[in-house]
Short mmCIF file of C-alpha atoms and ligand atoms in Angstrom, two decimals:
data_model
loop_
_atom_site.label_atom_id
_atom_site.label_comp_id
_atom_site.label_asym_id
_atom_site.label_seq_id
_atom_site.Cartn_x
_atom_site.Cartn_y
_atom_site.Cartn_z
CA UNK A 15 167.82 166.31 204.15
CA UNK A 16 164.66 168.54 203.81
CA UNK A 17 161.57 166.63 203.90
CA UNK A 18 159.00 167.23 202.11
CA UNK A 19 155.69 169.22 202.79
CA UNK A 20 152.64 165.85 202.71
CA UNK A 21 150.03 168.40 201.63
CA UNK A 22 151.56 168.70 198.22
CA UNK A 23 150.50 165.10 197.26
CA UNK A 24 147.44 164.48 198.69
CA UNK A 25 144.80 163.32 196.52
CA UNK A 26 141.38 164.04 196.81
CA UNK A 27 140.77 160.09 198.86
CA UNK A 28 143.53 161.71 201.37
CA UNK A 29 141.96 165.22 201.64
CA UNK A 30 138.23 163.14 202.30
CA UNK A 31 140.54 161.04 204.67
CA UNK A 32 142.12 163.71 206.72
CA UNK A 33 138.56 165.37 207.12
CA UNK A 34 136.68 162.78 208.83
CA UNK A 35 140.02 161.96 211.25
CA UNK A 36 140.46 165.47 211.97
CA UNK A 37 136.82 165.80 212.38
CA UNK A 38 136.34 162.69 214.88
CA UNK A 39 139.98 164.24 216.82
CA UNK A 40 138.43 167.49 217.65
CA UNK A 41 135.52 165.27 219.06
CA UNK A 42 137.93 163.30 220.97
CA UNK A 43 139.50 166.83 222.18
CA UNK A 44 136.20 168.54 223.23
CA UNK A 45 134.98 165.40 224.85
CA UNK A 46 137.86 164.07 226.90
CA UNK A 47 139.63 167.51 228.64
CA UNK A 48 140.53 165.18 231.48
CA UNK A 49 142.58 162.16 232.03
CA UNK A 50 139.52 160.96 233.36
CA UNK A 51 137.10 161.89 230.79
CA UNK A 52 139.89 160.48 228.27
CA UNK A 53 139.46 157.09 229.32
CA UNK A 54 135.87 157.07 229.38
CA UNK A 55 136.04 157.85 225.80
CA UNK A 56 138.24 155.36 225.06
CA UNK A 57 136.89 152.48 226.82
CA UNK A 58 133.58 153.38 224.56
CA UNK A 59 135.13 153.13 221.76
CA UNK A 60 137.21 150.04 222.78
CA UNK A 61 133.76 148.18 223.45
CA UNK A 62 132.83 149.27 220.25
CA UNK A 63 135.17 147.24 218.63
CA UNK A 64 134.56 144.34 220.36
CA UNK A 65 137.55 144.73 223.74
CA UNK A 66 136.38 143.05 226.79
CA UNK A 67 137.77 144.03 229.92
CA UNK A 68 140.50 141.84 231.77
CA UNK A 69 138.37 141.32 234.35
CA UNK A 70 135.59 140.51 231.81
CA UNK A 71 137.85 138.06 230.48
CA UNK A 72 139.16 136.49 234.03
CA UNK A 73 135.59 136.16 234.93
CA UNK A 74 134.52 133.98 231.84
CA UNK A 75 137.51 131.63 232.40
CA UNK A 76 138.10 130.62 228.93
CA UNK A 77 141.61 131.29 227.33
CA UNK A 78 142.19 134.27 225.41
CA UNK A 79 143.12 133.17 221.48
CA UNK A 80 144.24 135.07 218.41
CA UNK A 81 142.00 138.03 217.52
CA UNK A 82 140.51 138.54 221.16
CA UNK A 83 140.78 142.46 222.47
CA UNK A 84 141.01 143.12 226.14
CA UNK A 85 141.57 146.03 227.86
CA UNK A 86 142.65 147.04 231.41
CA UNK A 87 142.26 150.16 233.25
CA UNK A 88 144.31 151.51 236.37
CA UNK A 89 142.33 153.80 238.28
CA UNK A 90 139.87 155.11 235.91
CA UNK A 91 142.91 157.20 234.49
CA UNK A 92 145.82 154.59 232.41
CA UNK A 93 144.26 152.65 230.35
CA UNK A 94 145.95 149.57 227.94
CA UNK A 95 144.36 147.63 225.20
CA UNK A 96 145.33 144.73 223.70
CA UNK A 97 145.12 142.57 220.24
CA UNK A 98 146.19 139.67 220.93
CA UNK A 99 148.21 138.29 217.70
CA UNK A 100 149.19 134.93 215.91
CA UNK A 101 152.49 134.51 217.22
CA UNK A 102 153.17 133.98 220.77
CA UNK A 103 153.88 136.22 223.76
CA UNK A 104 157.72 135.32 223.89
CA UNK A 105 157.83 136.90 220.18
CA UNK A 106 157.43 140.42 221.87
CA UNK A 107 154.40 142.91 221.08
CA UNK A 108 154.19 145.90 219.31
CA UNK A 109 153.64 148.83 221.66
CA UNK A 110 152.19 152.08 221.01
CA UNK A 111 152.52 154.50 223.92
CA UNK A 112 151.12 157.89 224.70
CA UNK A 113 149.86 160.16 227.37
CA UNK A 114 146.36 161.56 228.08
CA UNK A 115 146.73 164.04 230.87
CA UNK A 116 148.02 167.56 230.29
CA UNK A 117 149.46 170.80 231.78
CA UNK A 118 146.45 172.52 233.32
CA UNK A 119 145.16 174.18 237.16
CA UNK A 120 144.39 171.91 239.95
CA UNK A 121 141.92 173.08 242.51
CA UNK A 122 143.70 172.27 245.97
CA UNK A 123 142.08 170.58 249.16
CA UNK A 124 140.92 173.16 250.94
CA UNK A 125 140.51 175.62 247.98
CA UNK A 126 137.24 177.73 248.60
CA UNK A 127 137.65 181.54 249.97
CA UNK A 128 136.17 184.56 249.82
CA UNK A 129 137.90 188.44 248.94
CA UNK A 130 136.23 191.47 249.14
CA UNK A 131 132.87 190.13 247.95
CA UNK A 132 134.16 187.93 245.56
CA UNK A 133 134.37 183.83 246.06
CA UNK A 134 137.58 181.66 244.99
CA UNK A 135 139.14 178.46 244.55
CA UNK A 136 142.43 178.06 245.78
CA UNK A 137 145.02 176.00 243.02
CA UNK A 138 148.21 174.42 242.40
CA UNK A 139 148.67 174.20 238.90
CA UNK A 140 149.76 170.63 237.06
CA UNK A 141 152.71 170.51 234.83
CA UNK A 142 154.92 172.51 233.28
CA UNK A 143 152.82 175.96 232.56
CA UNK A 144 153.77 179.80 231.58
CA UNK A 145 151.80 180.86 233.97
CA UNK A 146 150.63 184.14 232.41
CA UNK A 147 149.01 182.41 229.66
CA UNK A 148 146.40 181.31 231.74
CA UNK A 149 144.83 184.59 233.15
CA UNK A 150 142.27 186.76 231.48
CA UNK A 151 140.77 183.44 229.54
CA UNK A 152 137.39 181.93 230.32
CA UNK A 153 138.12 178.62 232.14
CA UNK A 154 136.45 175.33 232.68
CA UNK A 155 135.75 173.54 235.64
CA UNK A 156 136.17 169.40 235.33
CA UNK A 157 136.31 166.05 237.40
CA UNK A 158 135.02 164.55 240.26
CA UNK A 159 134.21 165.13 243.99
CA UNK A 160 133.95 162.02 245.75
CA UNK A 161 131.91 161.47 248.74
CA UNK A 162 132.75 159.51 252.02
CA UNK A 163 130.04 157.03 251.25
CA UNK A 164 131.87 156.08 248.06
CA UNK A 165 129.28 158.17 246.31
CA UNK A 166 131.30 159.88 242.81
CA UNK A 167 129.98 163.18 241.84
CA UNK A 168 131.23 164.34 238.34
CA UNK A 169 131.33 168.31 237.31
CA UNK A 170 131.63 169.43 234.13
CA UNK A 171 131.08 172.90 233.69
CA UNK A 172 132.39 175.86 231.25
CA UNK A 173 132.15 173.64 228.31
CA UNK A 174 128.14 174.24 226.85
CA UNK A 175 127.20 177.79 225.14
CA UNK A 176 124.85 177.57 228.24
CA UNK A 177 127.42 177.08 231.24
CA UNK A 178 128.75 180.05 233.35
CA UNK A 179 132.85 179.90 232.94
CA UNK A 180 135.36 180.76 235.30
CA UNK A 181 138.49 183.14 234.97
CA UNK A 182 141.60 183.91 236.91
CA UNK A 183 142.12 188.00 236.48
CA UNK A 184 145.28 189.83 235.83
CA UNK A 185 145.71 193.60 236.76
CA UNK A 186 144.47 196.07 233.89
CA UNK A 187 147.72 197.48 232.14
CA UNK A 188 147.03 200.84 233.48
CA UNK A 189 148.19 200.29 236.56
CA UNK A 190 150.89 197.11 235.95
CA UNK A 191 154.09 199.28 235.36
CA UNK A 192 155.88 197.57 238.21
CA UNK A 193 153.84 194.22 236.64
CA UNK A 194 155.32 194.72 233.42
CA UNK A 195 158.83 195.12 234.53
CA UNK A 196 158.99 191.52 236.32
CA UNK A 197 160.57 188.66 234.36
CA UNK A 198 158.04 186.57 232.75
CA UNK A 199 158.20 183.58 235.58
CA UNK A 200 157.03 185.96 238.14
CA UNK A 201 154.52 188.29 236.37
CA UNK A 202 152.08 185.78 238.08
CA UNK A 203 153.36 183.67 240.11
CA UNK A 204 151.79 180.06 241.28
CA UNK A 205 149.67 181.53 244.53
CA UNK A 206 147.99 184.29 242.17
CA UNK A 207 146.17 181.56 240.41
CA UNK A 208 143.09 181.24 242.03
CA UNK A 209 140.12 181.07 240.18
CA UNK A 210 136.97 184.24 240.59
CA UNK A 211 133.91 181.71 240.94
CA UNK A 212 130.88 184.27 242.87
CA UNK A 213 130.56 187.39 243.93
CA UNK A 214 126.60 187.11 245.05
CA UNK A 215 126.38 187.43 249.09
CA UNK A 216 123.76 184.91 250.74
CA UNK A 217 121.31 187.07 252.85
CA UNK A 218 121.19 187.28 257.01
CA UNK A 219 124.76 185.98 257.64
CA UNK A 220 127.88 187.57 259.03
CA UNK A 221 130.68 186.64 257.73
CA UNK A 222 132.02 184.72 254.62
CA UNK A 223 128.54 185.63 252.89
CA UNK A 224 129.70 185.23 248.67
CA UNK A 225 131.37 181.97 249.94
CA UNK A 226 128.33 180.72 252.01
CA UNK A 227 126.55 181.57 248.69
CA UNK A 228 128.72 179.06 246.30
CA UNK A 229 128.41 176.81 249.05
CA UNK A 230 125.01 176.33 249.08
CA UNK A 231 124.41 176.21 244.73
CA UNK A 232 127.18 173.59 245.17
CA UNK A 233 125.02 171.61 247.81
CA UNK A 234 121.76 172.07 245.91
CA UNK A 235 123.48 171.35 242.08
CA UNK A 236 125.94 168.71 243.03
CA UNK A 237 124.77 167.72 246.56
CA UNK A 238 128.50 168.86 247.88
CA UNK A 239 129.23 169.94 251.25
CA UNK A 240 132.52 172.07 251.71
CA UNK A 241 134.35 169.24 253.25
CA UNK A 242 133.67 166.77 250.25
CA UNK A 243 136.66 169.17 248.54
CA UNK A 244 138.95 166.92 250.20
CA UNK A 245 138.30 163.74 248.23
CA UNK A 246 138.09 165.65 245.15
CA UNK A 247 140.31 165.85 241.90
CA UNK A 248 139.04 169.48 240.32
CA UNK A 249 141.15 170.03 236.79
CA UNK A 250 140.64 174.19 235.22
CA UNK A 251 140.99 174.02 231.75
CA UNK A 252 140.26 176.66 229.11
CA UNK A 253 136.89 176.59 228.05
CA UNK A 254 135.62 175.76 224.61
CA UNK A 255 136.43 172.75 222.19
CA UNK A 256 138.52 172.22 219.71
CA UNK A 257 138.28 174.35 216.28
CA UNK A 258 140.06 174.68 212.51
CA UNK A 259 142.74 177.01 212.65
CA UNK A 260 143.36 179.33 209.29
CA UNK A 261 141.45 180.35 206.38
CA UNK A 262 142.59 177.31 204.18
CA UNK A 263 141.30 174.98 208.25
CA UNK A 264 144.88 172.92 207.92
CA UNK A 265 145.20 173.61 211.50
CA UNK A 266 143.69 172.83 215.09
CA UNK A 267 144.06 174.83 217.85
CA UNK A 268 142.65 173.20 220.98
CA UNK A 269 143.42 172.54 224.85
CA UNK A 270 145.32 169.24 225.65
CA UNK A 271 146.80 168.14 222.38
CA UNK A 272 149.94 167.28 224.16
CA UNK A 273 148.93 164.39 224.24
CA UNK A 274 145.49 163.71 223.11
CA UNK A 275 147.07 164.24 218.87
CA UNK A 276 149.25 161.24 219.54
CA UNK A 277 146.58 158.84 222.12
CA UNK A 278 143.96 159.73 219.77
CA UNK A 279 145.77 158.27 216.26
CA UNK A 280 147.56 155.54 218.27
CA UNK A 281 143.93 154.71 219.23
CA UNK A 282 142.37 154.77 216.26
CA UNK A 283 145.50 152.72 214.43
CA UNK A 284 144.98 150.15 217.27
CA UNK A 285 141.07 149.86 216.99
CA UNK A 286 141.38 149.73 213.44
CA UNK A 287 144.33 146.70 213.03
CA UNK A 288 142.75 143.11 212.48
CA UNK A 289 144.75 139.88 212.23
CA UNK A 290 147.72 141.00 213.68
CA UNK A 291 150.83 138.92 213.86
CA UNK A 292 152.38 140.39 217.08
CA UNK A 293 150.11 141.34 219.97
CA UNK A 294 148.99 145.10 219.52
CA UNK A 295 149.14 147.33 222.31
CA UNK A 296 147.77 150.68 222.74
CA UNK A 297 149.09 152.16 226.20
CA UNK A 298 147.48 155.61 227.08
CA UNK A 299 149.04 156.49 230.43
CA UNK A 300 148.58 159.25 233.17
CA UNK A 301 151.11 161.47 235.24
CA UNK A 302 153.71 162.17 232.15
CA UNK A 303 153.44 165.69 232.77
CA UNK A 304 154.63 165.24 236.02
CA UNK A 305 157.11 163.04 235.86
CA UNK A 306 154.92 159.61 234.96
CA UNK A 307 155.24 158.94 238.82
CA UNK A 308 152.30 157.27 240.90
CA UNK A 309 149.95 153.90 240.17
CA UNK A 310 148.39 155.70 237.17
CA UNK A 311 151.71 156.97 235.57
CA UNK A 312 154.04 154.98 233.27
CA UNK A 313 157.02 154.00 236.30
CA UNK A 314 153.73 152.13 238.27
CA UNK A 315 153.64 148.46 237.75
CA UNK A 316 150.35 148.34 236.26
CA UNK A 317 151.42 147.91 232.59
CA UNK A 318 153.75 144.92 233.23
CA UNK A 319 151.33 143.07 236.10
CA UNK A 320 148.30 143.76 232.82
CA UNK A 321 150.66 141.71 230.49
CA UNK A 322 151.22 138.93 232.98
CA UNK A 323 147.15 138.84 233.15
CA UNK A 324 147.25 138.85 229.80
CA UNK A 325 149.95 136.00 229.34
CA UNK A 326 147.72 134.28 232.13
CA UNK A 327 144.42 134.71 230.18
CA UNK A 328 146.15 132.99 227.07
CA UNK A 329 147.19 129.48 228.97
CA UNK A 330 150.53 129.17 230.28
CA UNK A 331 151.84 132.19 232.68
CA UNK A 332 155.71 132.06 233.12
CA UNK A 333 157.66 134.31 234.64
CA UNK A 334 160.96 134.08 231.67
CA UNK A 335 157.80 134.31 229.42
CA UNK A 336 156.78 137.68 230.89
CA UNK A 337 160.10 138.98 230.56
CA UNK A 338 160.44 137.40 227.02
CA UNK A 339 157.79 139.24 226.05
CA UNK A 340 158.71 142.93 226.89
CA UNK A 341 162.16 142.28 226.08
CA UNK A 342 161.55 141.42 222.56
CA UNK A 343 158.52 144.04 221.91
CA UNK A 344 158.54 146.94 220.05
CA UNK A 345 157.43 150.57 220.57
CA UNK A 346 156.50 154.00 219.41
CA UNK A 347 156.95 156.05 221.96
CA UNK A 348 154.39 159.06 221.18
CA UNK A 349 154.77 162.02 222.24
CA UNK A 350 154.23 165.58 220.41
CA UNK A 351 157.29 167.51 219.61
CA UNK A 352 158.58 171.69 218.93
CA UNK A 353 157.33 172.58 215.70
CA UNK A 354 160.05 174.93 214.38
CA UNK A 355 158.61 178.52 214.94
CA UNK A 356 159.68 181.18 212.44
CA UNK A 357 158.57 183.66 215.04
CA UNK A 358 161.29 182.07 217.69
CA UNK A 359 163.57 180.72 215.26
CA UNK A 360 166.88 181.31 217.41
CA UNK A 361 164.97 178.35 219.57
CA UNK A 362 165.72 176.01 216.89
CA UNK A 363 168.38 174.45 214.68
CA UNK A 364 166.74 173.94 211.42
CA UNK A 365 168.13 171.02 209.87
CA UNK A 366 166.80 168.97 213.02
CA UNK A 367 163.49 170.90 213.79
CA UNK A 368 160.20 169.34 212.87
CA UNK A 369 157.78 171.55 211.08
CA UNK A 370 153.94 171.24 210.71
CA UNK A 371 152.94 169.44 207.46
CA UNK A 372 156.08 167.69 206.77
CA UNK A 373 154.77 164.38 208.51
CA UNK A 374 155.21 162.77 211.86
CA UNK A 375 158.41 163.18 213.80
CA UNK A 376 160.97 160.73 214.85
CA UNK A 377 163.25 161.92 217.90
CA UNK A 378 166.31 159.19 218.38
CA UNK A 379 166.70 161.08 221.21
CA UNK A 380 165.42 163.28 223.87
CA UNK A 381 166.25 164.63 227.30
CA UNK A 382 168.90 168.24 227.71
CA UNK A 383 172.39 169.13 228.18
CA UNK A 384 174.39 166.61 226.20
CA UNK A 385 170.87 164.22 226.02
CA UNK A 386 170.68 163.52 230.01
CA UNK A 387 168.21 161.23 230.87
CA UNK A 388 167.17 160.49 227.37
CA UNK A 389 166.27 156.95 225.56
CA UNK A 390 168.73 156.84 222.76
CA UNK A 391 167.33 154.84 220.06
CA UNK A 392 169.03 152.07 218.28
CA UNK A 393 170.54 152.97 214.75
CA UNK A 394 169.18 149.63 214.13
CA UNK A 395 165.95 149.88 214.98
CA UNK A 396 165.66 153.57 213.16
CA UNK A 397 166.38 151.51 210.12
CA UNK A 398 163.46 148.91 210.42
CA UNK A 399 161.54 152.16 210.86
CA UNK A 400 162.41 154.04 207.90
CA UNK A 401 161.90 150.71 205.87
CA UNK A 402 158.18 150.58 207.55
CA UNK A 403 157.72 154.11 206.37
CA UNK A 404 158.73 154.48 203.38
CA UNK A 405 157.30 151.00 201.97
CA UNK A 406 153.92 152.20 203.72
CA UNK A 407 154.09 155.78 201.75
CA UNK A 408 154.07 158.01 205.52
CA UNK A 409 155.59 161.25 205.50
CA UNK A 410 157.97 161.86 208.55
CA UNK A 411 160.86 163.66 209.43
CA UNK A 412 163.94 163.28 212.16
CA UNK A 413 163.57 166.38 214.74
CA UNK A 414 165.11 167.14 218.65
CA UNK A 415 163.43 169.09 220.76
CA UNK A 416 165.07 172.90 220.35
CA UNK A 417 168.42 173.83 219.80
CA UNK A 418 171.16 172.14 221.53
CA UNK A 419 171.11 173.21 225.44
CA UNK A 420 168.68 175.69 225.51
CA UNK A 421 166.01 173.08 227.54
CA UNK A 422 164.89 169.84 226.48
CA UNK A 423 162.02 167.33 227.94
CA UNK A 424 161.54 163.88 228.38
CA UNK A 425 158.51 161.38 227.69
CA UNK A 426 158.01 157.82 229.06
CA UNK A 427 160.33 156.60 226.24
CA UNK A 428 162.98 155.56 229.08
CA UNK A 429 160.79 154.13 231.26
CA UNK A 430 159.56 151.26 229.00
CA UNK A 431 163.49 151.00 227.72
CA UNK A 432 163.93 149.51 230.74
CA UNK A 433 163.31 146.05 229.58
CA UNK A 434 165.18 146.16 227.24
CA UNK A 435 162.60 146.59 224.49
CA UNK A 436 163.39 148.53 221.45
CA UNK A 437 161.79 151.90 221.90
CA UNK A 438 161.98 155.29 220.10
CA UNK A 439 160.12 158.85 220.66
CA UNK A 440 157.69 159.83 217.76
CA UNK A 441 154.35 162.10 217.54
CA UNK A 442 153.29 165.36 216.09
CA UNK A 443 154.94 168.85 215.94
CA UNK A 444 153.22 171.26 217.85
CA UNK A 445 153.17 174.86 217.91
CA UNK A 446 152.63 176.69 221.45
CA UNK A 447 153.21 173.51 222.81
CA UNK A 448 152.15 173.76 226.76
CA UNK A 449 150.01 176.75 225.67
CA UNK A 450 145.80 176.62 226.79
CA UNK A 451 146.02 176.73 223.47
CA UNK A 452 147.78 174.62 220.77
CA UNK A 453 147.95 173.96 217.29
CA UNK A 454 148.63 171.10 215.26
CA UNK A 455 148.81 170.51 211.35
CA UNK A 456 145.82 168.27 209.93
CA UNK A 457 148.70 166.55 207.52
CA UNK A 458 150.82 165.82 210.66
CA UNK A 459 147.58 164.13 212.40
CA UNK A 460 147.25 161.93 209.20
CA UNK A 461 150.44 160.82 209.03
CA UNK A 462 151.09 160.20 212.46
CA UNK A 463 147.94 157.81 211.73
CA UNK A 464 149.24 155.86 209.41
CA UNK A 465 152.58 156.00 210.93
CA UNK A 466 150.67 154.15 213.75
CA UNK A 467 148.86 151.48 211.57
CA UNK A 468 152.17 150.72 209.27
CA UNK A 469 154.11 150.25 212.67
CA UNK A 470 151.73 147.87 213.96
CA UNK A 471 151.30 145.47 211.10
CA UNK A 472 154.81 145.43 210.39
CA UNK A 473 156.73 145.96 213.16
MN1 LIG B 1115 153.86 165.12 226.13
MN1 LIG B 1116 154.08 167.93 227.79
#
């Protein structure tokens, strides 16, 4: 069953279409390179559209009705937004679900150093990374150092044509013979990732000079004193924002699409959906990458204890009508899969690979060796999708991840399964997925779109 390529029917309304959502993405991408900086963007545009906050809506003590928009944020990283609907809580919601944090270089606690005249911070990187990749590439510096007085300092620096960048080096092929014989997972290896940040040496002092240097712009630009790196969360990311990839600009090829492609249409689907019958919900979580462990990540408690606030805010709080709720809701689990590679093709089976342009991708399943620790979809519920789709004109196509045992992944699909909710994997194929790097197809970002929009008005 080969699906079809979406850019071979587009008419010129689509093409104008696909241009100003690709166009607002790679906004979204340059802008929010964080978790962080991801849910500062969103919460903007959330307000924009008229979402109060749940403490907003606590705080004016009126009940929440059809048509209201909250939001709730855990952290300043998860973030959920609700629409609240015409029919009532027990009737379940429909849920889309994605992830805003991706693979990238942590600075650690105690990071700062100094080599042979040259300054650096100390990392441990985040996620699941070829770590070679991410050498020899000018690099970003994001996030926040917070101060014992409660004071939050945010950096951002790398990203303006202005800012200095940062770089982790790699030894000049000349003399890397041994280097180059290594196995890939050890031609650098974790501790070698420290990022060059100074080299200049501050005048009259001993020891430690290029380090007492960075010390001191850090206390004069940011008003940070070395210790203050304990209380800090310091992401590297590659530097730059996202561009059009190709001479016919189908593509994108930015940092952090995994999974800013599928939080960014699942937003825009949910800011966009008026009158709903069900209550919307947009879900943009933390941690996936590692495991969605922690308050901010999907296994926390903070999506179910928003929906009892929620339930609360609306009149009558029960607990059977808590668990009504999520039991009987829907969801489109989104997460970006493998586009099929023709350069790697003995990666894939190509009857079940996705490929860019042919739509967005529906995984029934996910996890590795014989689909451990997957959510296996319901036949039945891949039915009610397919009828969504098709009656709603979206492109998509069936895909696993890779061939069958050669890896595999996992999203938060499981985690909300849990309930007992219906709940399937779906997103955008991806090439150099995990890359600094990655690239998407401009059809696949439309689609997914209205994949998102159909699903919640008809789910
Ligand atoms: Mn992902
Ligand atoms: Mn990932």
């Amino acid at each position: 069953m080969e699906r079809k390529n979406a850019w071979t029917e587009y008419s010129d309304k689509d093409l104008k279409e696909i241009e100003k959502l690709c166009k607002d993405y790679r906004s979204f991408l340059s802008a929010g390179k964080t978790e962080r900086e991801c849910v500062k963007e969103i919460v903007k545009k959330a307000k924009d559209k008229g979402y109060i906050s749940i403490e907003e809506a606590i705080e004016a003590g009126k009940p929440l009705k059809a048509g209201d928009k909250v939001y709730a944020v855990c952290m300043k990283k998860t973030v959920a937004l609700f629409n609240i609907g015409k029919k009532g809580f027990e009737e379940g919601m429909n849920i889309l679900g994605a992830h805003i944090d991706s693979p990238r270089i942590d600075v650690k606690q105690n990071p700062l150093y100094e080599d042979s005249d040259l300054a650096y911070f100390d990392t441990h990187y985040y996620g699941g990374i070829k770590k070679y990749q991410w050498v020899a590439i000018p690099l970003a510096l994001h996030g926040v150092v917070v101060k014992k007085d409660g004071e939050v300092v945010e950096i951002n620096l790398g990203e303006k044509e202005s800012d200095p960048v940062f770089c982790i080096t790699d030894l000049l092929v000349h003399l890397a013979a041994a280097q180059m014989e290594k196995k890939a997972n050890k031609v650098i290896e974790g501790e070698k990732l420290d990022l060059l940040i100074g080299s200049i040496p501050l005048k009259d002092e001993e020891k430690d000079k290029v380090k007492l240097n960075v010390l001191a712009i850090l206390k004069d630009t940011y008003g940070i004193e070395e210790e203050d790196f304990m209380s800090a969360e310091l992401e590297i990311v590659p530097a730059g924002g996202a561009r059009e990839l190709g001479f016919d600009r189908s593509m994108i090829m930015s940092y952090g699409q995994d999974d800013r492609v599928c939080a960014y249409t699942s937003l825009v689907a949910m800011l966009d959906a008026k009158n709903v019958d069900k209550t919307s919900c947009c879900l943009l979580v933390d941690k996936e990458e590692v495991g969605s462990v922690g308050a901010t990540g999907m296994r926390s408690h903070f999506f179910e204890n928003s929906v009892a606030e929620l339930i609360n805010l609306c009149g009558d709080y029960s607990e059977i009508k808590l668990k009504r709720c999520l039991k009987n809701s829907r969801m489109l689990s989104s997460d970006v899969n493998a586009a099929y590679d023709p350069l790697f093709s003995d990666s894939f089976e190509k009857k079940n690979s996705s490929y860019c342009g042919r739509g967005v991708v529906f995984s029934k399943f996910t996890g590795s060796r014989g689909k451990s620790s997957s959510n296996d979809a319901n036949a039945e519920y891949l039915a009610v999708l397919r009828k969504i789709m098709d009656d709603n004109s979206v492109n998509y196509q069936m895909a696993e991840l890779g061939k069958v045992d050669i890896g595999g992944g996992g999203t938060i699909a499981y985690i909300l399964s849990l309930y007992g909710m219906e709940v399937i994997d779906c997103g955008v194929a991806v090439l150099n997925m995990h890359a600094p790097w990655e690239i998407t197809s401009k059809a696949d970002i439309y689609e997914a779109k209205k994949c998102y929009v159909a699903f919640l008005k008809n789910a």
